[in-house]
Coordinates of N, CA, C and O in Angstrom, one line a residue:
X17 N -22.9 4.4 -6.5 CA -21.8 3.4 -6.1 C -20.6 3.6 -7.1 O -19.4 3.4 -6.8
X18 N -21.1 3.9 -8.3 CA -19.8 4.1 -9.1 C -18.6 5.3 -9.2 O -17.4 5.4 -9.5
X19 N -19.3 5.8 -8.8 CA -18.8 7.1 -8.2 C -18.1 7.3 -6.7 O -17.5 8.2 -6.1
X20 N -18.3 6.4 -6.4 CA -17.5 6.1 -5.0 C -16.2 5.0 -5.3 O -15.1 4.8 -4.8
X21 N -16.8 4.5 -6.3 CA -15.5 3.7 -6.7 C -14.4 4.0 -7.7 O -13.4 3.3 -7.9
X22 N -14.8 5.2 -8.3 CA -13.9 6.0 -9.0 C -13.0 6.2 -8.1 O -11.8 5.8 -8.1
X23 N -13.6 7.2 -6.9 CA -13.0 7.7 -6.3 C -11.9 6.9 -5.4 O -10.7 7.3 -5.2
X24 N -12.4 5.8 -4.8 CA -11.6 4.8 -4.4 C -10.5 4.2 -5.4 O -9.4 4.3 -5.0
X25 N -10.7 3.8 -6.5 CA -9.7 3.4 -7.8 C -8.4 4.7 -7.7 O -7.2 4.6 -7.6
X26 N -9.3 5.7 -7.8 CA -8.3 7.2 -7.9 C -7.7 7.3 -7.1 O -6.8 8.1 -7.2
X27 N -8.0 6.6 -5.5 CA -7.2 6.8 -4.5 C -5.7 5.9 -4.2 O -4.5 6.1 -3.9
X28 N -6.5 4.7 -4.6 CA -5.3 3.7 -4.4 C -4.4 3.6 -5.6 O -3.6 2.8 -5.4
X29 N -4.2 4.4 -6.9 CA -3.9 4.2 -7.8 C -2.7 6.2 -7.8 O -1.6 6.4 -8.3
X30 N -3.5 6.9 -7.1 CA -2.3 7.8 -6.5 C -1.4 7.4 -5.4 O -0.3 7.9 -5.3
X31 N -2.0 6.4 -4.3 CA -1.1 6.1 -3.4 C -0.1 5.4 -3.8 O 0.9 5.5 -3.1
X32 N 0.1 4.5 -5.0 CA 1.5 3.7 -5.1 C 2.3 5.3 -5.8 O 3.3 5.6 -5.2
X33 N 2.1 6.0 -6.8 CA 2.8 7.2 -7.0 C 3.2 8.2 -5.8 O 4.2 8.9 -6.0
X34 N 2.5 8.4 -4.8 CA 2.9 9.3 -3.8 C 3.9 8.4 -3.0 O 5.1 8.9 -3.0
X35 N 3.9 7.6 -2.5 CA 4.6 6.7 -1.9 C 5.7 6.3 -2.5 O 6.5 5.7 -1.8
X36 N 5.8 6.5 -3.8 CA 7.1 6.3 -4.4 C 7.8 7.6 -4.9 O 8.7 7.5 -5.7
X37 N 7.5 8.5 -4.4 CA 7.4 9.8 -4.2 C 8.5 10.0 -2.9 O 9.6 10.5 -2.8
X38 N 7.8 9.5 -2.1 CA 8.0 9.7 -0.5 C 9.1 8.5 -0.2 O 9.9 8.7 0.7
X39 N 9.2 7.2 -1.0 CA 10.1 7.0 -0.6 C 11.4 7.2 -1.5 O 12.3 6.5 -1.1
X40 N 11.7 8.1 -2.9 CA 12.6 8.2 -3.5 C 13.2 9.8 -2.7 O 14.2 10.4 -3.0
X41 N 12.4 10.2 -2.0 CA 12.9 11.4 -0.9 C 13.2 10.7 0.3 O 14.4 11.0 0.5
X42 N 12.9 9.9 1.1 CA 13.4 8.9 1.9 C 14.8 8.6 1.7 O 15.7 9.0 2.4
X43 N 15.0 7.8 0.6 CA 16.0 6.8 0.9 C 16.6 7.5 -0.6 O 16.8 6.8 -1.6
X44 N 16.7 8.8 -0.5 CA 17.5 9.5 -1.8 C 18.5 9.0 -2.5 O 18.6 8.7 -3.7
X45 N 19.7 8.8 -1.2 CA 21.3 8.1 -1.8 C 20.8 6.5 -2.3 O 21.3 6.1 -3.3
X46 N 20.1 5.7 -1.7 CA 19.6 4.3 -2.0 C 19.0 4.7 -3.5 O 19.8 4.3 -4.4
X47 N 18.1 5.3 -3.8 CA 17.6 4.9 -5.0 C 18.6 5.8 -6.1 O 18.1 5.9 -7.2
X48 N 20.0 6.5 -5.9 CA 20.7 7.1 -6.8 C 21.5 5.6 -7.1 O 21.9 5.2 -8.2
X49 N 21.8 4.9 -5.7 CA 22.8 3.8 -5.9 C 21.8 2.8 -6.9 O 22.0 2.0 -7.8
X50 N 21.0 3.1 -6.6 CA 20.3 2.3 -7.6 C 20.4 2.2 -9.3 O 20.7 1.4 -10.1
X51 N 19.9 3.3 -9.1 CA 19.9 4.3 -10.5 C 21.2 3.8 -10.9 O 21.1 3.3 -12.0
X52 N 22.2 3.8 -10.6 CA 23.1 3.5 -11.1 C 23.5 2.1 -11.4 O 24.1 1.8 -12.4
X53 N 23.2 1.3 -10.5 CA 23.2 0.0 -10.8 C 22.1 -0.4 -12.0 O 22.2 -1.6 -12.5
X54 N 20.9 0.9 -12.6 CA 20.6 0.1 -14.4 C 20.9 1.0 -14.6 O 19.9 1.7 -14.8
X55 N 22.3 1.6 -14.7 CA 22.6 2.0 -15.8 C 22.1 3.9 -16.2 O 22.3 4.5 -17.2
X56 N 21.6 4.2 -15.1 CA 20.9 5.5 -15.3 C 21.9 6.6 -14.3 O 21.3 7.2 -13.3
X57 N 23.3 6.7 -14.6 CA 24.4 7.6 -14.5 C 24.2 9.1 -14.9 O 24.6 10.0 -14.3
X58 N 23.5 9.2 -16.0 CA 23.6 10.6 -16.5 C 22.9 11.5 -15.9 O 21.7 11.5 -16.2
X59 N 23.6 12.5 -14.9 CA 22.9 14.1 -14.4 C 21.7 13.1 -13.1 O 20.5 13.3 -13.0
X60 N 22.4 12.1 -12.5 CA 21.3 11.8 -11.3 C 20.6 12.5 -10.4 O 19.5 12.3 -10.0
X61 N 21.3 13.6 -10.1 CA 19.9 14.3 -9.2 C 19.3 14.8 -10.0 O 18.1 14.8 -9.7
X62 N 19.7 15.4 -11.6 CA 18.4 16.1 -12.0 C 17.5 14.9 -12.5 O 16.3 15.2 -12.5
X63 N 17.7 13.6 -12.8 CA 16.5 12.4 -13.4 C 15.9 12.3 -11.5 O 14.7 12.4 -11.3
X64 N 16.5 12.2 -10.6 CA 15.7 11.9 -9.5 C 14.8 13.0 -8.7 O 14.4 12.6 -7.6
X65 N 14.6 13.8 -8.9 CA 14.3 15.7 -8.8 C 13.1 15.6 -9.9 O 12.0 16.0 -9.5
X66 N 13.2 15.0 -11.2 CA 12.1 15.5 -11.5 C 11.3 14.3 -11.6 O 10.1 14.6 -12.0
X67 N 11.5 12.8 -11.5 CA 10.8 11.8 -10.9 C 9.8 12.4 -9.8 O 8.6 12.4 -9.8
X68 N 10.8 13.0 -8.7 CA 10.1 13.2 -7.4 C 9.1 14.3 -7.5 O 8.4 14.5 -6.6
X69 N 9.1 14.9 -8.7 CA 8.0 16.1 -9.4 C 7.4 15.5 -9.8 O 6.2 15.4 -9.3
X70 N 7.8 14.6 -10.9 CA 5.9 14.1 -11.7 C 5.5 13.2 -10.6 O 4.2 13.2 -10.5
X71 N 6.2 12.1 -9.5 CA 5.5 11.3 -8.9 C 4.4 12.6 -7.9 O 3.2 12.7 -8.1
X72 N 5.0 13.2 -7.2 CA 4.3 13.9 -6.6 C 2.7 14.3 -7.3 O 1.6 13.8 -7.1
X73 N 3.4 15.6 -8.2 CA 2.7 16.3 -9.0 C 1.4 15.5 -9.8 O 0.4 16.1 -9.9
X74 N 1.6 14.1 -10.2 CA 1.0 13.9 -10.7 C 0.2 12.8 -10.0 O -0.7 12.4 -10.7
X75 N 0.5 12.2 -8.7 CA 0.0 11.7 -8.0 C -1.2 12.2 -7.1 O -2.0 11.6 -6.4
X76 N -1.0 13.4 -7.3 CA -1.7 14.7 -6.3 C -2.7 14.9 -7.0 O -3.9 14.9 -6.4
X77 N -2.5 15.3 -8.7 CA -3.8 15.8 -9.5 C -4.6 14.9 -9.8 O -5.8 15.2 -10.1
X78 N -3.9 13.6 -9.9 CA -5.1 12.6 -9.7 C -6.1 11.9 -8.7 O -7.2 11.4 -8.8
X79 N -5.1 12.0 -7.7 CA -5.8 11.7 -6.0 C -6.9 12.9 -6.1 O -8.1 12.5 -6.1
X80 N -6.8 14.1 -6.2 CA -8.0 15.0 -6.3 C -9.0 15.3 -7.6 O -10.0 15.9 -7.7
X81 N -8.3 14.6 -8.7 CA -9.1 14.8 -9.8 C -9.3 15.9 -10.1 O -10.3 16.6 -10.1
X82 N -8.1 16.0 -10.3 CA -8.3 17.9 -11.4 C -7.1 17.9 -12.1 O -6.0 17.8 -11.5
X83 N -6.9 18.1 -13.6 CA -6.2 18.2 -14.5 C -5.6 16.7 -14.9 O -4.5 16.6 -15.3
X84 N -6.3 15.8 -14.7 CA -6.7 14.1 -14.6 C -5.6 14.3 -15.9 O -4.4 14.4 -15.6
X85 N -5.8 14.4 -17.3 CA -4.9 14.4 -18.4 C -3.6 14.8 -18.2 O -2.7 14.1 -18.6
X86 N -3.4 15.8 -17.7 CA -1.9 16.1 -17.3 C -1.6 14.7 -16.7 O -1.1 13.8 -17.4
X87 N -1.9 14.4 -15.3 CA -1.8 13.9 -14.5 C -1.1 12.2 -14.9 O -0.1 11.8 -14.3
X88 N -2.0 11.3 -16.0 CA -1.5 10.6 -16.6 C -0.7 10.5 -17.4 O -0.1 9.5 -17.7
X89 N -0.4 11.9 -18.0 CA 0.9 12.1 -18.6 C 2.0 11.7 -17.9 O 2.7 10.7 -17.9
X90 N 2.0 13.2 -17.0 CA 3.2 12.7 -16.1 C 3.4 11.7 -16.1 O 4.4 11.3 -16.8
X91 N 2.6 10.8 -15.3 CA 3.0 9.6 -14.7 C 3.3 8.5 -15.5 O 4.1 7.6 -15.3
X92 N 2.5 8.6 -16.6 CA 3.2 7.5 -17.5 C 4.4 7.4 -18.1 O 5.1 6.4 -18.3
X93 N 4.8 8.9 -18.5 CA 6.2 9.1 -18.9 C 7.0 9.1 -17.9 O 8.1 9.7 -18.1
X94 N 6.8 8.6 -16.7 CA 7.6 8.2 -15.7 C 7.7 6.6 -15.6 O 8.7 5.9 -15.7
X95 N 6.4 6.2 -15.4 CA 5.8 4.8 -14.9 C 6.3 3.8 -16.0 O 6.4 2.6 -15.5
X96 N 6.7 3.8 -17.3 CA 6.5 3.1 -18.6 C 7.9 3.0 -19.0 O 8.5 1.9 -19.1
X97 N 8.7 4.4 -19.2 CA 10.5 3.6 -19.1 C 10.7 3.3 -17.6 O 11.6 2.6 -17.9
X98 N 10.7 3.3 -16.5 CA 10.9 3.0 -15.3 C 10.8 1.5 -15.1 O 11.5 0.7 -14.6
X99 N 9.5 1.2 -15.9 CA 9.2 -0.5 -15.8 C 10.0 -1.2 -16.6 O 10.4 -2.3 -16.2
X100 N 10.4 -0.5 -18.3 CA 11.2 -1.5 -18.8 C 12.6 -1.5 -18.4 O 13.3 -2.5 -18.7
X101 N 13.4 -0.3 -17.4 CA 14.7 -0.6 -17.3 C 14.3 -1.6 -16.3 O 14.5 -2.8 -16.6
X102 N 13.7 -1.3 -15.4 CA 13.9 -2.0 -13.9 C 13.3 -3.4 -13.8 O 13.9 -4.3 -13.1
X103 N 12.1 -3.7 -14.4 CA 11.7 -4.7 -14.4 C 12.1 -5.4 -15.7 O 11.1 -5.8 -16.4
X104 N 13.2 -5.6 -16.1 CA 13.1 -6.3 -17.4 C 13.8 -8.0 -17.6 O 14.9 -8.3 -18.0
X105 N 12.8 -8.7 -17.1 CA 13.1 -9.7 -16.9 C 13.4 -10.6 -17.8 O 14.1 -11.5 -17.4
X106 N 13.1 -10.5 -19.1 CA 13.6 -11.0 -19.9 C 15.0 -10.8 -20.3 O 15.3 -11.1 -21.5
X107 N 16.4 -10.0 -19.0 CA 17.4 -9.9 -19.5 C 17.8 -10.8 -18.1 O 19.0 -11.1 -18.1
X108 N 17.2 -11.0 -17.1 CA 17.3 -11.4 -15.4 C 17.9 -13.0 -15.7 O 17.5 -13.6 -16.7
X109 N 18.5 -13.4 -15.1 CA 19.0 -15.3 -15.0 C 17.4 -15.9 -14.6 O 16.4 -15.3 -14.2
X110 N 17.6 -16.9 -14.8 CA 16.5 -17.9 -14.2 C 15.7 -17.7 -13.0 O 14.5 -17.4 -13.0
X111 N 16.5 -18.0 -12.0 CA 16.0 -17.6 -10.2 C 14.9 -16.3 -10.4 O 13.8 -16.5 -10.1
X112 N 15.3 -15.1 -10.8 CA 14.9 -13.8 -10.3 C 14.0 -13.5 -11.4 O 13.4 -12.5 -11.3
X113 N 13.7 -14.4 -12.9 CA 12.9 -13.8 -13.9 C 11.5 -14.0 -13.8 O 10.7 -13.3 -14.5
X114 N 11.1 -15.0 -12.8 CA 9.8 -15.1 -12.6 C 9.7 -13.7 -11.2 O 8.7 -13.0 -11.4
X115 N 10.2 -13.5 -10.4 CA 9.8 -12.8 -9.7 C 9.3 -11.1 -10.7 O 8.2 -10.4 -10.9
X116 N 10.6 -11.0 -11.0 CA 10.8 -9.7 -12.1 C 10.0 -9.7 -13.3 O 9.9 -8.7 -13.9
X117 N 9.4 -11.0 -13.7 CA 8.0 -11.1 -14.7 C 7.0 -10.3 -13.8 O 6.5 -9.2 -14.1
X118 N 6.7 -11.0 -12.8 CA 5.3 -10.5 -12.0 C 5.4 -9.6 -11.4 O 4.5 -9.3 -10.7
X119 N 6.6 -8.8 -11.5 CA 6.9 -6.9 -11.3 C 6.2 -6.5 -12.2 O 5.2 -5.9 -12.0
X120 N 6.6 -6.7 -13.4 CA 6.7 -5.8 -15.2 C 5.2 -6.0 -15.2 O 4.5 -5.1 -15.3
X121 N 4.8 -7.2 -15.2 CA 2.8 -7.5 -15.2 C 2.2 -6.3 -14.5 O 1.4 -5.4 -14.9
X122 N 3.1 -6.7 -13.3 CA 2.0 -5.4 -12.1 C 1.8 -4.4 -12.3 O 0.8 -3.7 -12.0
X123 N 3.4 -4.0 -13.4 CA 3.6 -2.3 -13.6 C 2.5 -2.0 -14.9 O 1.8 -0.9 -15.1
X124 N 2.6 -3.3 -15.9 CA 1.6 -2.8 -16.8 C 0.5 -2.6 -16.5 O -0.1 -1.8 -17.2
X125 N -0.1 -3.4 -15.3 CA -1.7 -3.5 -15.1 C -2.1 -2.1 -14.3 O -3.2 -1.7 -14.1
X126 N -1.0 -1.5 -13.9 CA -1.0 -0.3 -12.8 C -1.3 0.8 -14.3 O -2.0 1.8 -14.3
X127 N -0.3 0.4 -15.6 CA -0.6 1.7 -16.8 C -1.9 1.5 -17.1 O -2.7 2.5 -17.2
X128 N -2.6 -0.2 -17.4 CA -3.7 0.0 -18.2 C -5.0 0.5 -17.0 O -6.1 0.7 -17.4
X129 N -4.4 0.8 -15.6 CA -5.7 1.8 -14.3 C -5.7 2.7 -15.0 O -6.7 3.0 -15.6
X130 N -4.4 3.5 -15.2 CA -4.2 4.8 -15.5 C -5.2 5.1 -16.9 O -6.1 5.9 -17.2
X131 N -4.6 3.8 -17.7 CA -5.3 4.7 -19.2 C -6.7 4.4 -19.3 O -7.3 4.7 -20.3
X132 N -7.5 3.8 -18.2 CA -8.6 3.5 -17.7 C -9.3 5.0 -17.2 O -10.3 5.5 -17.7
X133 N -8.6 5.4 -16.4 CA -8.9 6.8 -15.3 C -9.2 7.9 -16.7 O -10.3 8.4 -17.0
X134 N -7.8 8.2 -17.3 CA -8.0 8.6 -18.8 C -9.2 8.9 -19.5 O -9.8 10.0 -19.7
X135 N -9.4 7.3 -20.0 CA -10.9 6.9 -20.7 C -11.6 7.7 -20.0 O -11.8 8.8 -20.5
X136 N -12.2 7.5 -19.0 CA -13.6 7.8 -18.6 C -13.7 8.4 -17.5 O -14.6 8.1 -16.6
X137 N -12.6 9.4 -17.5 CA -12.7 10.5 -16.5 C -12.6 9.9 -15.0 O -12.6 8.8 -14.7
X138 N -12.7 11.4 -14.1 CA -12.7 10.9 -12.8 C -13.7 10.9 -11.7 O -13.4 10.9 -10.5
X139 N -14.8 10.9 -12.2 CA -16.3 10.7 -11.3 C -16.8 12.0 -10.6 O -16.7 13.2 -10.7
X140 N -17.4 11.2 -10.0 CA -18.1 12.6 -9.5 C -17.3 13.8 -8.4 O -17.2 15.0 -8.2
X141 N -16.9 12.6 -7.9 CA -16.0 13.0 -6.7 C -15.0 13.6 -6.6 O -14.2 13.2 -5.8
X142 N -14.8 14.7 -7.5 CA -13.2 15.4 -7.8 C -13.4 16.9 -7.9 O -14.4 17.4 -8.0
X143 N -12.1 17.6 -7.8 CA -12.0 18.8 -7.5 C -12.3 19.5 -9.2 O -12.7 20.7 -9.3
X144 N -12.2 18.8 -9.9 CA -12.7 19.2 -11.2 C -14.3 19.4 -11.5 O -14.6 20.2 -12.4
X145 N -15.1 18.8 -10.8 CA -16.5 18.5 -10.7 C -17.2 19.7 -9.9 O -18.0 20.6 -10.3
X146 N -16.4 19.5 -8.5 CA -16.5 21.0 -7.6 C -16.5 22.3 -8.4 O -17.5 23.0 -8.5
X147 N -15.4 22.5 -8.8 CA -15.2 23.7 -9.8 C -15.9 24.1 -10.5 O -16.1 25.3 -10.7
X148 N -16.5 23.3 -11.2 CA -17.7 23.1 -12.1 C -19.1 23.5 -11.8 O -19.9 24.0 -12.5
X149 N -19.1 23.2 -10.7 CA -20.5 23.2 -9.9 C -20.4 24.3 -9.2 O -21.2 24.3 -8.3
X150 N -19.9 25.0 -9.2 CA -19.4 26.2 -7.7 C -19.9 27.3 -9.0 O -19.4 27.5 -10.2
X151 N -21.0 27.8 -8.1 CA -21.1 29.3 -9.1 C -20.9 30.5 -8.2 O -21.2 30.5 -7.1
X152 N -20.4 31.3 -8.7 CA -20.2 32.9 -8.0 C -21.2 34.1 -8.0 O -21.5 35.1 -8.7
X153 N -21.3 33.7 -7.2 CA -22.5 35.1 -7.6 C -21.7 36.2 -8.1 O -20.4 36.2 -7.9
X154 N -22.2 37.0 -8.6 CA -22.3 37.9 -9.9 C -22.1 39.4 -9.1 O -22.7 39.3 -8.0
X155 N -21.5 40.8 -9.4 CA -21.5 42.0 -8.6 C -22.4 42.8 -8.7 O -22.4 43.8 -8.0

């Protein structure tokens, strides 16, 4: 069972990165206007180009569980300044700081999955495990 729930954890935990993935290729010009609205002007296609790299890239190697360490890399050095520009509600007026608190929570609880996956690897169920187990016969 635990091992089915790795795998489930590993799934829904790449699906918010691939989908943010998919929708920063979606709606390209929206999230540059964005980008610029906190403040993140400097060389925008190349910061949204390689966003759309590590979300992918590193959304992918953890959904399959192979090179898991890379994988949190990426994504945290994406996931971690991304939450403090965007969700920083401690700079937001009144109305919008409670909403934009329980953004920045979500985003942290979404790092401490990741440094979770980290810790204690990715179960049985991964393309890392396969590899592992797969022998070749010999010539």
């Amino acid at each position: 069972m635990k091992d089915i729930l790795d795998l489930l954890g590993r799934g829904l935990l790449a699906f918010i990165f691939l989908y943010e993935a998919y929708d920063s290729i979606f709606y390209y010009e929206a999230t540059k206007q964005k980008m610029t609205a906190y403040g993140l002007e400097w060389h925008q296609d190349l910061q949204l180009l390689g966003a759309i790299v590590l979300l992918t890239l590193g959304g992918t190697l953890l959904l399959i569980g192979y090179r898991t360490g890379l994988a949190m890399f990426m994504l945290l050095c994406y996931w971690i300044p991304v939450t403090f520009i965007v969700h920083a509600f401690w700079l937001d007026p009144e109305p919008e700081r409670r909403l934009e608190s329980i953004m920045f929570m979500k985003n942290i609880a979404i790092v401490g999955g990741l440094l979770m996956v980290w810790a204690n690897g990715v179960g049985k169920y991964s393309i890392k495990r396969l590899f592992a187990t797969t022998h070749v016969p010999g010539n």
